[in-house]
mmCIF file of C-alpha atoms in Angstrom:
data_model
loop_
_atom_site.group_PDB
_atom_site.id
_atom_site.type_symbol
_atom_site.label_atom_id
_atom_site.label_comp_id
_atom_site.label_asym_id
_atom_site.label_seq_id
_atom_site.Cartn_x
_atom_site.Cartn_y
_atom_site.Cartn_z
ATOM 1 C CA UNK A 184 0.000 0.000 0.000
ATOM 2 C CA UNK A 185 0.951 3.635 -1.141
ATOM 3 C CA UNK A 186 1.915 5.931 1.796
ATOM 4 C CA UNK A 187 -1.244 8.656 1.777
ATOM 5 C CA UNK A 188 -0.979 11.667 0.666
ATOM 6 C CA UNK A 189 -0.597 15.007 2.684
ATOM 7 C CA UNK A 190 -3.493 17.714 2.207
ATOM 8 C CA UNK A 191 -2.895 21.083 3.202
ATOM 9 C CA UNK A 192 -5.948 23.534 3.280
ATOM 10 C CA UNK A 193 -7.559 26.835 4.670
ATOM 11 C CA UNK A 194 -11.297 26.923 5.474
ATOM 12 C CA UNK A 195 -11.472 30.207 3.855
ATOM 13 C CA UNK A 196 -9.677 29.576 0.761
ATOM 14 C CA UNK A 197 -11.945 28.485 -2.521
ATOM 15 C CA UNK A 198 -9.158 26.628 -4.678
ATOM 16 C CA UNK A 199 -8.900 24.814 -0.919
ATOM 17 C CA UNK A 200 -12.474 23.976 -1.723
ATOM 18 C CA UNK A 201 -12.221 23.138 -5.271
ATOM 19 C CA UNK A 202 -9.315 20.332 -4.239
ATOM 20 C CA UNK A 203 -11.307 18.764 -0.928
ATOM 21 C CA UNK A 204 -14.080 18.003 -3.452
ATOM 22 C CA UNK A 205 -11.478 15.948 -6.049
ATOM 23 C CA UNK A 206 -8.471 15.350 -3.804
ATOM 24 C CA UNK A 207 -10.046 11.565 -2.281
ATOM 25 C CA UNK A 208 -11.236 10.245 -5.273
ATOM 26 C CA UNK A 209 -8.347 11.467 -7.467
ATOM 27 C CA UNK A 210 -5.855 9.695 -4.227
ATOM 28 C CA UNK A 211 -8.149 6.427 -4.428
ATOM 29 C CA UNK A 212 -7.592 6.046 -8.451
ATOM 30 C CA UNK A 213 -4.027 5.277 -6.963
ATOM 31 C CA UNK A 214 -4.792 3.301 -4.180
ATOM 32 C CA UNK A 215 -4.001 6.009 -1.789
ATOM 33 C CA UNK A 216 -5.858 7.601 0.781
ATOM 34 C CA UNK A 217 -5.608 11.073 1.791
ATOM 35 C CA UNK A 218 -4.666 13.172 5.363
ATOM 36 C CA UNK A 219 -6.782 16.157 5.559
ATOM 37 C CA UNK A 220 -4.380 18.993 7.523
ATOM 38 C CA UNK A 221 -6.391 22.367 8.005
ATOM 39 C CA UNK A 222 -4.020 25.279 8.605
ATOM 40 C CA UNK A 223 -4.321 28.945 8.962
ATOM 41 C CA UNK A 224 -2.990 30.882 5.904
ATOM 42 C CA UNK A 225 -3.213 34.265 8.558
ATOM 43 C CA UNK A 226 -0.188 32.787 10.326
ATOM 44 C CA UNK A 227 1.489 31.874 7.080
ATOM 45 C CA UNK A 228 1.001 35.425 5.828
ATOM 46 C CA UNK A 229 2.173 36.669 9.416
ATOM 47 C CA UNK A 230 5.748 34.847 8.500
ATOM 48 C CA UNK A 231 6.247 35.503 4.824
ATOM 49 C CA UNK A 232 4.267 39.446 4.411
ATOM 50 C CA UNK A 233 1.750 37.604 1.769
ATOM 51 C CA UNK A 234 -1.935 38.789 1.883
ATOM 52 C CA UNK A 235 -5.306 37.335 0.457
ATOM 53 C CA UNK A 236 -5.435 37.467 -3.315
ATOM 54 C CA UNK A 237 -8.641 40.017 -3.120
ATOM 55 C CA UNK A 238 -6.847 42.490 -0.916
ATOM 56 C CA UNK A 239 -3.939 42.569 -3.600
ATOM 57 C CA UNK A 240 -4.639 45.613 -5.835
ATOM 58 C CA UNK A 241 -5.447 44.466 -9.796
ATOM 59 C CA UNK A 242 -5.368 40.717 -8.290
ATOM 60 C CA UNK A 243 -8.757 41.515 -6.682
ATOM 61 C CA UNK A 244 -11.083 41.483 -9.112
ATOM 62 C CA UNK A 245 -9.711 38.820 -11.495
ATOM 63 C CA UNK A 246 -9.293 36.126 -8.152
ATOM 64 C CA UNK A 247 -13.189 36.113 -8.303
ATOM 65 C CA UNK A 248 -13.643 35.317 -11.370
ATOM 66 C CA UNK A 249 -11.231 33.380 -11.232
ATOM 67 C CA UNK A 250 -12.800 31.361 -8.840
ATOM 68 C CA UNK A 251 -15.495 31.266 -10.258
ATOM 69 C CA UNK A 252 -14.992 30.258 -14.128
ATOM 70 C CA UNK A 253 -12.327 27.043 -12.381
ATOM 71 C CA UNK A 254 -15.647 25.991 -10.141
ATOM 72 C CA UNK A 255 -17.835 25.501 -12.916
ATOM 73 C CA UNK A 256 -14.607 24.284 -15.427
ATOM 74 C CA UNK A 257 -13.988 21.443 -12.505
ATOM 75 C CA UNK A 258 -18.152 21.551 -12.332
ATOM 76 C CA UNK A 259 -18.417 22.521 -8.956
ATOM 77 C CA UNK A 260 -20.872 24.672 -7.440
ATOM 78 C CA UNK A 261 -19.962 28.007 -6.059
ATOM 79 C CA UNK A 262 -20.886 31.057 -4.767
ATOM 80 C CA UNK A 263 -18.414 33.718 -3.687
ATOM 81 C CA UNK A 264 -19.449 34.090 0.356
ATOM 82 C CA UNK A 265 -21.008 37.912 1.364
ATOM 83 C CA UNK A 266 -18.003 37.946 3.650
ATOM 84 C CA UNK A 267 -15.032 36.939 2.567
ATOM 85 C CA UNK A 268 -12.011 35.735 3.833
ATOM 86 C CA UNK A 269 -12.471 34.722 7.175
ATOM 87 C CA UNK A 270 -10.787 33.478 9.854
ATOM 88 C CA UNK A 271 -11.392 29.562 9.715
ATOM 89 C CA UNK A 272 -9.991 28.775 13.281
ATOM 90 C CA UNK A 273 -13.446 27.783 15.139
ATOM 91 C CA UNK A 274 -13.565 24.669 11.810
ATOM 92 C CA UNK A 275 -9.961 24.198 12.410
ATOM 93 C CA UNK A 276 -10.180 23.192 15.648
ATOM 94 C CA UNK A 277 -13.419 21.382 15.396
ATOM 95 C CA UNK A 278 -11.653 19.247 12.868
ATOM 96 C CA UNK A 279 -8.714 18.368 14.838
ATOM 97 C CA UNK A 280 -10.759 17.212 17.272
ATOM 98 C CA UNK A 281 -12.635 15.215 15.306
ATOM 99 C CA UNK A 282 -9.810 14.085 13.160
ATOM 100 C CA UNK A 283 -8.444 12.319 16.676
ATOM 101 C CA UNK A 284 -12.047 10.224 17.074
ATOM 102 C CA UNK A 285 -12.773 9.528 13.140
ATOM 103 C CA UNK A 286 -10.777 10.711 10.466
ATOM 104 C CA UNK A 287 -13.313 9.708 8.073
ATOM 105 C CA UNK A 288 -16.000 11.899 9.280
ATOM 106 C CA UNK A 289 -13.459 14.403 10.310
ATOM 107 C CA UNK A 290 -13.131 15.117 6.315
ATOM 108 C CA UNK A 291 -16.932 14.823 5.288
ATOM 109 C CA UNK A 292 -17.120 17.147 8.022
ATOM 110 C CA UNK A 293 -14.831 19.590 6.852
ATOM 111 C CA UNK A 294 -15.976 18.896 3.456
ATOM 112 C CA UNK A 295 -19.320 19.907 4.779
ATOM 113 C CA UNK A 296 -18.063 23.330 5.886
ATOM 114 C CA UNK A 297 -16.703 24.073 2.833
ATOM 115 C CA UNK A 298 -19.953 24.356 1.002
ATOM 116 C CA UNK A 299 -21.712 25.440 3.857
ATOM 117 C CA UNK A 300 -19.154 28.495 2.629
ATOM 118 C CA UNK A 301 -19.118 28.139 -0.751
ATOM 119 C CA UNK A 302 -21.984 27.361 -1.676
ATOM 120 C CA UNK A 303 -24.925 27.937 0.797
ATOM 121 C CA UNK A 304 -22.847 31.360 2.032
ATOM 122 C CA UNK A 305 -22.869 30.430 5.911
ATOM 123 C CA UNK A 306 -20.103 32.482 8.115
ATOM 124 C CA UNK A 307 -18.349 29.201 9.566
ATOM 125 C CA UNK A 308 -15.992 31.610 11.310
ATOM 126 C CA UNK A 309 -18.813 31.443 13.780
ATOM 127 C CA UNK A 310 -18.546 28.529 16.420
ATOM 128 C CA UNK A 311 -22.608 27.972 16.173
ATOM 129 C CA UNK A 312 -22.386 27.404 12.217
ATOM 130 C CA UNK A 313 -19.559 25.285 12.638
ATOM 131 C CA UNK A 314 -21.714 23.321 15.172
ATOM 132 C CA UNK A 315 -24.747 23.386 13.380
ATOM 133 C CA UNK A 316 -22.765 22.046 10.042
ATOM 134 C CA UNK A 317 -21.286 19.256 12.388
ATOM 135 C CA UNK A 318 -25.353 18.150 13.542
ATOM 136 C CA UNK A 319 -25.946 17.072 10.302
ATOM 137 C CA UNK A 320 -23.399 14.388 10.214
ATOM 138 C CA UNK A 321 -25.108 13.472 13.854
ATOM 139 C CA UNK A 322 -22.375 15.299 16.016
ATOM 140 C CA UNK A 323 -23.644 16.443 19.401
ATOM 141 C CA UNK A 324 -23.639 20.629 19.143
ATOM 142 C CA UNK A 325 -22.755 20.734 22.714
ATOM 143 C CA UNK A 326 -20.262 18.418 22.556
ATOM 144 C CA UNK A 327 -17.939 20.086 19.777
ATOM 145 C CA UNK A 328 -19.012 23.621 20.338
ATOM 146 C CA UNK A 329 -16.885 22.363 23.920
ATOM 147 C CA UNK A 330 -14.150 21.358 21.891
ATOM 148 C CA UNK A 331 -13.499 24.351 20.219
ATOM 149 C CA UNK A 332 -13.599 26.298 23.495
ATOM 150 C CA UNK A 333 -10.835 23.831 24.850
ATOM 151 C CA UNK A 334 -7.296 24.376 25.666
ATOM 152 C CA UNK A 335 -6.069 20.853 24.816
ATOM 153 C CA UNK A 336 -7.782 21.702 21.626
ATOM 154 C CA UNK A 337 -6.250 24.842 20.860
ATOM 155 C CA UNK A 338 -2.925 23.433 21.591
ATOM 156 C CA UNK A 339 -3.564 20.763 19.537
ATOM 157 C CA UNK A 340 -4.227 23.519 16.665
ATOM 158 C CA UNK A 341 -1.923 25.785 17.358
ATOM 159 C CA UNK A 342 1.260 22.709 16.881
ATOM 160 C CA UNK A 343 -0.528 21.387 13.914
ATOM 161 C CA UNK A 344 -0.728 24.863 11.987
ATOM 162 C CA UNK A 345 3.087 25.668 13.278
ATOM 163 C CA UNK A 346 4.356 22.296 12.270
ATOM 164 C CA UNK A 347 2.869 22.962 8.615
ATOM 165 C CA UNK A 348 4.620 26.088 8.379
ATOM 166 C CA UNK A 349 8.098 24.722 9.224
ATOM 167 C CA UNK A 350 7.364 22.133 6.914
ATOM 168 C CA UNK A 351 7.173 24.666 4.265
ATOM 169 C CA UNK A 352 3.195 25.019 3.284
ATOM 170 C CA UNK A 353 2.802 28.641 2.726
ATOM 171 C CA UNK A 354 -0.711 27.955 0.272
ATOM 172 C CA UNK A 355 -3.650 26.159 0.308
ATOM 173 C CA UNK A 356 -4.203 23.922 -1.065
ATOM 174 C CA UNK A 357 -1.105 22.478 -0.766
ATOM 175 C CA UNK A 358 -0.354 18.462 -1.923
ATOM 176 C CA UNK A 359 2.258 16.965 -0.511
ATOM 177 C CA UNK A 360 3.025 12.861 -2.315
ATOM 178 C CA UNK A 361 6.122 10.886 -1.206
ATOM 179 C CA UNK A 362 7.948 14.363 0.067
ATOM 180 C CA UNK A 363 6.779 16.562 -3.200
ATOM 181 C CA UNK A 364 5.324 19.668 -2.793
ATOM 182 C CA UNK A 365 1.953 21.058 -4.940
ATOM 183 C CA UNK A 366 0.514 24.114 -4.574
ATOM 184 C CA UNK A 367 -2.732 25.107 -6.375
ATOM 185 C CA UNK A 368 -6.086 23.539 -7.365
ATOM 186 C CA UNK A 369 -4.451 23.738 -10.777
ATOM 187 C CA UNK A 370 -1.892 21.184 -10.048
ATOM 188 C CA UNK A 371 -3.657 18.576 -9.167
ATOM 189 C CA UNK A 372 -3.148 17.008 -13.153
ATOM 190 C CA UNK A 373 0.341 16.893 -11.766
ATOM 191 C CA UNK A 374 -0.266 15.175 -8.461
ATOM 192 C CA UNK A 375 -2.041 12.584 -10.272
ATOM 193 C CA UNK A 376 0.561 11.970 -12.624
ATOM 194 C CA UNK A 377 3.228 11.916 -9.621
ATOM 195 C CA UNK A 378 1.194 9.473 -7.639
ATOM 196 C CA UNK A 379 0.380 7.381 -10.946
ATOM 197 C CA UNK A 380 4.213 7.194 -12.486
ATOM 198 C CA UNK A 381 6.732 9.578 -10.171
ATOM 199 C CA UNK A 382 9.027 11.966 -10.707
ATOM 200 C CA UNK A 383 9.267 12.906 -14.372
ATOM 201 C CA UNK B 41 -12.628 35.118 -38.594
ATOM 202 C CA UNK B 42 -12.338 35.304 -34.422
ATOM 203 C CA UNK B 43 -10.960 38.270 -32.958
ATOM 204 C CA UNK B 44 -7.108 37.932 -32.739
ATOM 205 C CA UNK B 45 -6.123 37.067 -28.646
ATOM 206 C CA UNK B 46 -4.053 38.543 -26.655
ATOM 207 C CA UNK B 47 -1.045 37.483 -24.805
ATOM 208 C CA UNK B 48 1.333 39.609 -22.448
ATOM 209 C CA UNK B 49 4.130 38.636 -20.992
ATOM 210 C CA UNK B 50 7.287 39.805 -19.330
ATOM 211 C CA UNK B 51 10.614 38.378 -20.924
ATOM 212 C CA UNK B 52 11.802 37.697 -17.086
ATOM 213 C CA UNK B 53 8.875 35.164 -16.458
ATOM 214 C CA UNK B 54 9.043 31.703 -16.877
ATOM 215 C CA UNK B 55 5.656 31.011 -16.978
ATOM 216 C CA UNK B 56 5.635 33.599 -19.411
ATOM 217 C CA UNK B 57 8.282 31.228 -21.481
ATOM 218 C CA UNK B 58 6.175 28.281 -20.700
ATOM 219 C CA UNK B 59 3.031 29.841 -22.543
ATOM 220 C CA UNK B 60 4.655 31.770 -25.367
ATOM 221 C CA UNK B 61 6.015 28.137 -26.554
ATOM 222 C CA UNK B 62 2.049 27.164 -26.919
ATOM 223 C CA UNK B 63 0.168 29.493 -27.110
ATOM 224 C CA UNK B 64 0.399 30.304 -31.198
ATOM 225 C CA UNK B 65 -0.658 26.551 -31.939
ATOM 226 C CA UNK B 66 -2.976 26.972 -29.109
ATOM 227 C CA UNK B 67 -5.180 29.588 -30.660
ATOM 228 C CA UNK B 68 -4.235 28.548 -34.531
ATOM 229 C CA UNK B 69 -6.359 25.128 -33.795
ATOM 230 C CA UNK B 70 -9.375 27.415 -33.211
ATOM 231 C CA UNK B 71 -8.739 29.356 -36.276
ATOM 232 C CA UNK B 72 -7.284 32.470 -34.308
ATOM 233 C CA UNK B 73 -4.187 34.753 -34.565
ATOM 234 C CA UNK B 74 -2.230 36.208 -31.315
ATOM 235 C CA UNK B 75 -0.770 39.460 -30.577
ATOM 236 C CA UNK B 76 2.092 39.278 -28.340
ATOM 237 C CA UNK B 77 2.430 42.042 -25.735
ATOM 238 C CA UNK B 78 5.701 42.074 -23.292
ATOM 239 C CA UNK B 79 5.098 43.992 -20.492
ATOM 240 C CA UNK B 80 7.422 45.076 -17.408
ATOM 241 C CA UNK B 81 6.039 43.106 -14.559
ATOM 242 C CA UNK B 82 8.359 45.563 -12.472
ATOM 243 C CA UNK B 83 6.022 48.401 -13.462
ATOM 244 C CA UNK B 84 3.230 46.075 -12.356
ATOM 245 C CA UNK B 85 4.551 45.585 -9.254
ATOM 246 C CA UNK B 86 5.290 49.550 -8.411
ATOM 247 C CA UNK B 87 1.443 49.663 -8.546
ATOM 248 C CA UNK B 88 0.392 46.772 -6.420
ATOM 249 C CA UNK B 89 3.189 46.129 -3.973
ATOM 250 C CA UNK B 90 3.675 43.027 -4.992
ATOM 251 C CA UNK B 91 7.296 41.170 -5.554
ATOM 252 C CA UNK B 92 8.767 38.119 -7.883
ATOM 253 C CA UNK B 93 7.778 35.028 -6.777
ATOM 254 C CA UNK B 94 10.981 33.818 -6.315
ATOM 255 C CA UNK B 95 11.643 37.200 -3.736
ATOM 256 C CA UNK B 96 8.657 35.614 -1.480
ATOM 257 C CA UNK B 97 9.914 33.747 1.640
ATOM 258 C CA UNK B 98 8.883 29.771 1.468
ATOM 259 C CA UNK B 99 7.319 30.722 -1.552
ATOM 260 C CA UNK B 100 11.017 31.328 -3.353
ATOM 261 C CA UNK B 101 12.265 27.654 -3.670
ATOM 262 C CA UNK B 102 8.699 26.265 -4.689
ATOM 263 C CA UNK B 103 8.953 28.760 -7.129
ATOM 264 C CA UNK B 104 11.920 27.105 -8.587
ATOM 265 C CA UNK B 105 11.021 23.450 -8.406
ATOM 266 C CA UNK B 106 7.571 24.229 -9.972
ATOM 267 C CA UNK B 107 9.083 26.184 -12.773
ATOM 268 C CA UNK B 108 11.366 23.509 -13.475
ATOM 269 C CA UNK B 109 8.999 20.627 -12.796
ATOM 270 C CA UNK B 110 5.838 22.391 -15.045
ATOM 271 C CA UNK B 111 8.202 22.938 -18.090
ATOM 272 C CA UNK B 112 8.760 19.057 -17.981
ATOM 273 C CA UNK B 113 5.014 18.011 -17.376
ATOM 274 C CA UNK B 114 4.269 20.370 -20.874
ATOM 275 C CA UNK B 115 7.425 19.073 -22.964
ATOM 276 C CA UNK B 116 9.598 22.025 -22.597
ATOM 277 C CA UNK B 117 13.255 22.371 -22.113
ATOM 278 C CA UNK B 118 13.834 24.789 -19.160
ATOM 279 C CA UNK B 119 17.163 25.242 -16.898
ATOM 280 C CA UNK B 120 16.452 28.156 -14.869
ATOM 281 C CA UNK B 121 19.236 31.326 -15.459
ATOM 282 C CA UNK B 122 21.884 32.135 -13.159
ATOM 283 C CA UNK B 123 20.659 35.897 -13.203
ATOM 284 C CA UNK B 124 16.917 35.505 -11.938
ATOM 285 C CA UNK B 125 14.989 37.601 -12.139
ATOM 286 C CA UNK B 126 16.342 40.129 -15.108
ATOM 287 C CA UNK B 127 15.426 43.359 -16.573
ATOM 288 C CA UNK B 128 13.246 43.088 -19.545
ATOM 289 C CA UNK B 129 13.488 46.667 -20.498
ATOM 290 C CA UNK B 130 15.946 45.881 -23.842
ATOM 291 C CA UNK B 131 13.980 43.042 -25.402
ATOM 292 C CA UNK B 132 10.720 44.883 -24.801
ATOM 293 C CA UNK B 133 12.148 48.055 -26.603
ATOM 294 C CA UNK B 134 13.583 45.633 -29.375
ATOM 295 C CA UNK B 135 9.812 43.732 -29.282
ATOM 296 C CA UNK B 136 7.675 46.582 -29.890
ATOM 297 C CA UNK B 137 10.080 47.870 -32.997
ATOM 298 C CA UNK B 138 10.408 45.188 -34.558
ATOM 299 C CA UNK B 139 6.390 44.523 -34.411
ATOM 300 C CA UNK B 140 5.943 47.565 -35.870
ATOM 301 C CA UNK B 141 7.634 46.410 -39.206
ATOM 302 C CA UNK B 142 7.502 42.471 -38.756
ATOM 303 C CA UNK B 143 4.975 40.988 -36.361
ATOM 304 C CA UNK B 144 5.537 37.499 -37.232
ATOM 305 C CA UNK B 145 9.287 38.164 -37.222
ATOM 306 C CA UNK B 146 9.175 40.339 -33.644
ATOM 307 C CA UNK B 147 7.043 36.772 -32.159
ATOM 308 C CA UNK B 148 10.010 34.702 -33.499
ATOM 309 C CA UNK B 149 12.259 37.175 -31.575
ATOM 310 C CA UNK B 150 10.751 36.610 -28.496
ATOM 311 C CA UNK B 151 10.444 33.174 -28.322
ATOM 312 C CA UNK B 152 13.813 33.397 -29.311
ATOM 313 C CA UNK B 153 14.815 35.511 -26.618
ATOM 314 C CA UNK B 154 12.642 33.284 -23.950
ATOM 315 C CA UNK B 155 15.003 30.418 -25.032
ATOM 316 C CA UNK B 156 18.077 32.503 -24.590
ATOM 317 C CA UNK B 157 17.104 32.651 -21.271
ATOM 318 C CA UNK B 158 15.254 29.641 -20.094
ATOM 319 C CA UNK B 159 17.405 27.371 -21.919
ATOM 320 C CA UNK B 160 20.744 28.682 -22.764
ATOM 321 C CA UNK B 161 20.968 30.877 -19.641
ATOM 322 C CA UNK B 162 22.069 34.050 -21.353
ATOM 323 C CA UNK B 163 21.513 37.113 -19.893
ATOM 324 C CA UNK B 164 18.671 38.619 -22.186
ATOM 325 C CA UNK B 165 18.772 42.169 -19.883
ATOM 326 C CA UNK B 166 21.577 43.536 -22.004
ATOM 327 C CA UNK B 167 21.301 44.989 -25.057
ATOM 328 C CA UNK B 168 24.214 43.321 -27.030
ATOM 329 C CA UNK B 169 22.877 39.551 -25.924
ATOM 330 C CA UNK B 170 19.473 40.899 -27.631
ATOM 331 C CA UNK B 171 21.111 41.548 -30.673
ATOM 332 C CA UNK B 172 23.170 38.527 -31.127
ATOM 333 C CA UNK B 173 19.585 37.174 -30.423
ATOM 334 C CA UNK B 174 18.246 39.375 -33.394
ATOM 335 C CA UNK B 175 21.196 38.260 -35.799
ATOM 336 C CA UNK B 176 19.900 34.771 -35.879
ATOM 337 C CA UNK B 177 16.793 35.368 -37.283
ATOM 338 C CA UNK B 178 18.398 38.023 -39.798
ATOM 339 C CA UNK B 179 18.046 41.301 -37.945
ATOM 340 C CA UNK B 180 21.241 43.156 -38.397
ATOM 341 C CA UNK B 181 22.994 43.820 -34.646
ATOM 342 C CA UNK B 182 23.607 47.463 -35.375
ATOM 343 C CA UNK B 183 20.376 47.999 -36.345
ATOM 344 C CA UNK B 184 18.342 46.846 -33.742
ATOM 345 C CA UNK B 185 21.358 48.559 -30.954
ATOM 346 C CA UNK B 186 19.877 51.506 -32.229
ATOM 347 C CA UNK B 187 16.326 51.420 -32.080
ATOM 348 C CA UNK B 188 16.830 49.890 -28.063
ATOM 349 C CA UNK B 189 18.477 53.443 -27.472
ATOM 350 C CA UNK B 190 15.536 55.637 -29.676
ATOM 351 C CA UNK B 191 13.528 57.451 -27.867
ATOM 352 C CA UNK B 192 10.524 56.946 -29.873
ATOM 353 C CA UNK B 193 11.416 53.443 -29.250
ATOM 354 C CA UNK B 194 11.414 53.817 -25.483
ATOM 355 C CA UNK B 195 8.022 56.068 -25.524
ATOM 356 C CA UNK B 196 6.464 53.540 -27.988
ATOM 357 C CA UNK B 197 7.493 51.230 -25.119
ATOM 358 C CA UNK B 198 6.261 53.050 -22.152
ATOM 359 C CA UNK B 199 2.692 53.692 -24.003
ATOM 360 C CA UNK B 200 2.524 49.872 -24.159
ATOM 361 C CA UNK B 201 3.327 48.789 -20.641
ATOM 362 C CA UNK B 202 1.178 51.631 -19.293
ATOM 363 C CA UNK B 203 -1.580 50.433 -21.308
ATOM 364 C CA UNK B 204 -1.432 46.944 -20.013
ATOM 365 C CA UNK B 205 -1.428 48.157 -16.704
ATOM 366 C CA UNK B 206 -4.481 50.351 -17.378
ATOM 367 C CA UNK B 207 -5.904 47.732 -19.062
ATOM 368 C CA UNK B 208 -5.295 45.326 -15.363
ATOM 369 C CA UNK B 209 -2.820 43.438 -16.590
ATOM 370 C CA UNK B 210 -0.545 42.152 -13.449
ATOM 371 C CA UNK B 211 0.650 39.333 -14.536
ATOM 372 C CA UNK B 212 2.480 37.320 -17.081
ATOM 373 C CA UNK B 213 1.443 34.988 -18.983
ATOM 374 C CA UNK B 214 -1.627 37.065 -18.865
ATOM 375 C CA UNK B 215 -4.404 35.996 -22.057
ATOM 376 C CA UNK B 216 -7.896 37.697 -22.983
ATOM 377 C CA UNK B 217 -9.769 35.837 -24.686
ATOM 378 C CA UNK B 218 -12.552 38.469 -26.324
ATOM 379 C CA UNK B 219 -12.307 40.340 -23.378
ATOM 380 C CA UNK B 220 -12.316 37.544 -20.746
ATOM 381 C CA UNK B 221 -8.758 37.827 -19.027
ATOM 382 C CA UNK B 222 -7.008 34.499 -18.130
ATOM 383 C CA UNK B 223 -3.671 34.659 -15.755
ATOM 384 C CA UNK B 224 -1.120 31.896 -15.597
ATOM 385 C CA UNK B 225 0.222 29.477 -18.054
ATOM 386 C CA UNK B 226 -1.920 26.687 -15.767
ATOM 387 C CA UNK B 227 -4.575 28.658 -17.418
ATOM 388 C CA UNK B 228 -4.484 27.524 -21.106
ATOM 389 C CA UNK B 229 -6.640 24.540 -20.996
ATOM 390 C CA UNK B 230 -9.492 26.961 -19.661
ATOM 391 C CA UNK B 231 -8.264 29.830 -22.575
ATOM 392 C CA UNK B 232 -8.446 26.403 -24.801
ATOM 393 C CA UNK B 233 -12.514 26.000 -24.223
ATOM 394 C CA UNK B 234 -13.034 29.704 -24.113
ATOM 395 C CA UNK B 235 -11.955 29.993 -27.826
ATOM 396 C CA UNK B 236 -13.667 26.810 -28.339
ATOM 397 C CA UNK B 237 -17.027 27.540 -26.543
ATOM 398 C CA UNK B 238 -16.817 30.587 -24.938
ATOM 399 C CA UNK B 239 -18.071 31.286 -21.754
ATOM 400 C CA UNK B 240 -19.199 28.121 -19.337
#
């Protein structure tokens, strides 16, 4: 069996969403399964003096439609969020806790959020829409909206996200197969090829 | 006939190399002509605050490994220059005078000049490397010294970049398709359906 492959992604970034809804099956064609690893792209930008494409003058304007002509090329739905970017932390940390209990549902949850952004325009910066995305996969409300409150779970976060960034992921989303770095829905032609043959 | 498309570029990018080698056949399959537009991605950059993405930190040597490793995936020679990035000023002036008397000759020049760089790493920022460049495709050297140094030349220039920029180019390869604007050479299978199909 195929080591898995790595999967690097904000909550708030759209060619993050684009890749969670091909990155599984595109890893299963090769017999490879897939670690979901949410990060923060804030604290990237804090180290490397990047911002968000839409606050980059002449970038702005274009990264929408961007977005929104490579949705409906990869035939995704989409539909740029009233408030946009946000800070994904409260999803972040729901998912690492779940990702510790069942990694399966931990990425159908996460999964879930994303279109609860991208599509159905819900703020999941907000703890209650995170927990209310999270019901409908038959988590307890209570019982995560805790987790994101807690300090083991923060911590948790807060190591995951760092140890991302001194492994290099500065992007999301970010593919990572056998030790080789992807960044960009638009490469994932090339992680397929790299998991299907290698280097070339 | 379609509309001729357009495609800007900065000499310096090598992205910009990546689509200049396809995009002609690109667009010729769908019955379509290309004007070629170099641009000064330095200019671009004076407006927006943004820098080379090799000048990012952690973006820098992912810039390099991509750049080498896209160039294979699409069949292209590449081996990155020892000067990185350069000054496009002198092939831009040489460029946009010889388009004005040879347009199929000045594209022929810049791919030329694109190869000087990305393959043979010569340094394509000085004027006499352009116009041993030139001399291969029949353009005498003492000619073409002298139009770099015209000032019409360099206004002719100057009139171009700024009306790229004005135009939102910030980026290179940078294609508009009958006025839909696509950035990146990742972005020619999408500039591929648009002159197929147009819009999706």
């Amino acid at each position: 069996m195929a080591h898995p492959i790595e999967f690097y992604f904000d909550f708030s970034s759209p060619y993050g969403y684009l890749a969670g809804e091909k990155i599984n099956a595109l890893a299963a064609k090769q017999g490879r399964t897939v670690n979901w690893r949410p990060i923060l792209l804030g604290a990237v930008f804090k180290v490397n003096g990047q911002k968000p494409l839409t606050m980059i003058p002449m970038k702005d304007s274009y990264a929408v439609r961007d977005i929104v002509r490579s949705a409906r090329f990869m035939g995704l739905p989409i539909k740029m969020p009233s408030k946009f970017p946000i800070n994904g932390i409260a999803p972040t940390r729901a998912f690492y806790w779940l990702n510790e209990r069942n990694a399966t549902q931990a990425q159908q949850f996460a999964l879930a959020c994303f279109r609860a952004l991208f599509v159905d325009d819900q703020d999941i910066s907000k703890p209650e829409v995170v927990a209310a995305v999270a019901k409908t996969l038959g988590i307890a409300e209570g019982e995560i909206l805790d987790a994101m409150n807690s300090e083991a779970v923060k911590d948790t976060t807060r190591k995951a996200v760092d140890a991302a960034i001194a492994a290099g992921v500065f992007g999301s989303p970010y593919v990572v197969v056998d030790g080789e770095p992807f960044w960009g829905a638009d490469r994932l032609d090339q992680v397929a090829r790299w998991m299907e043959k290698g280097p070339w």
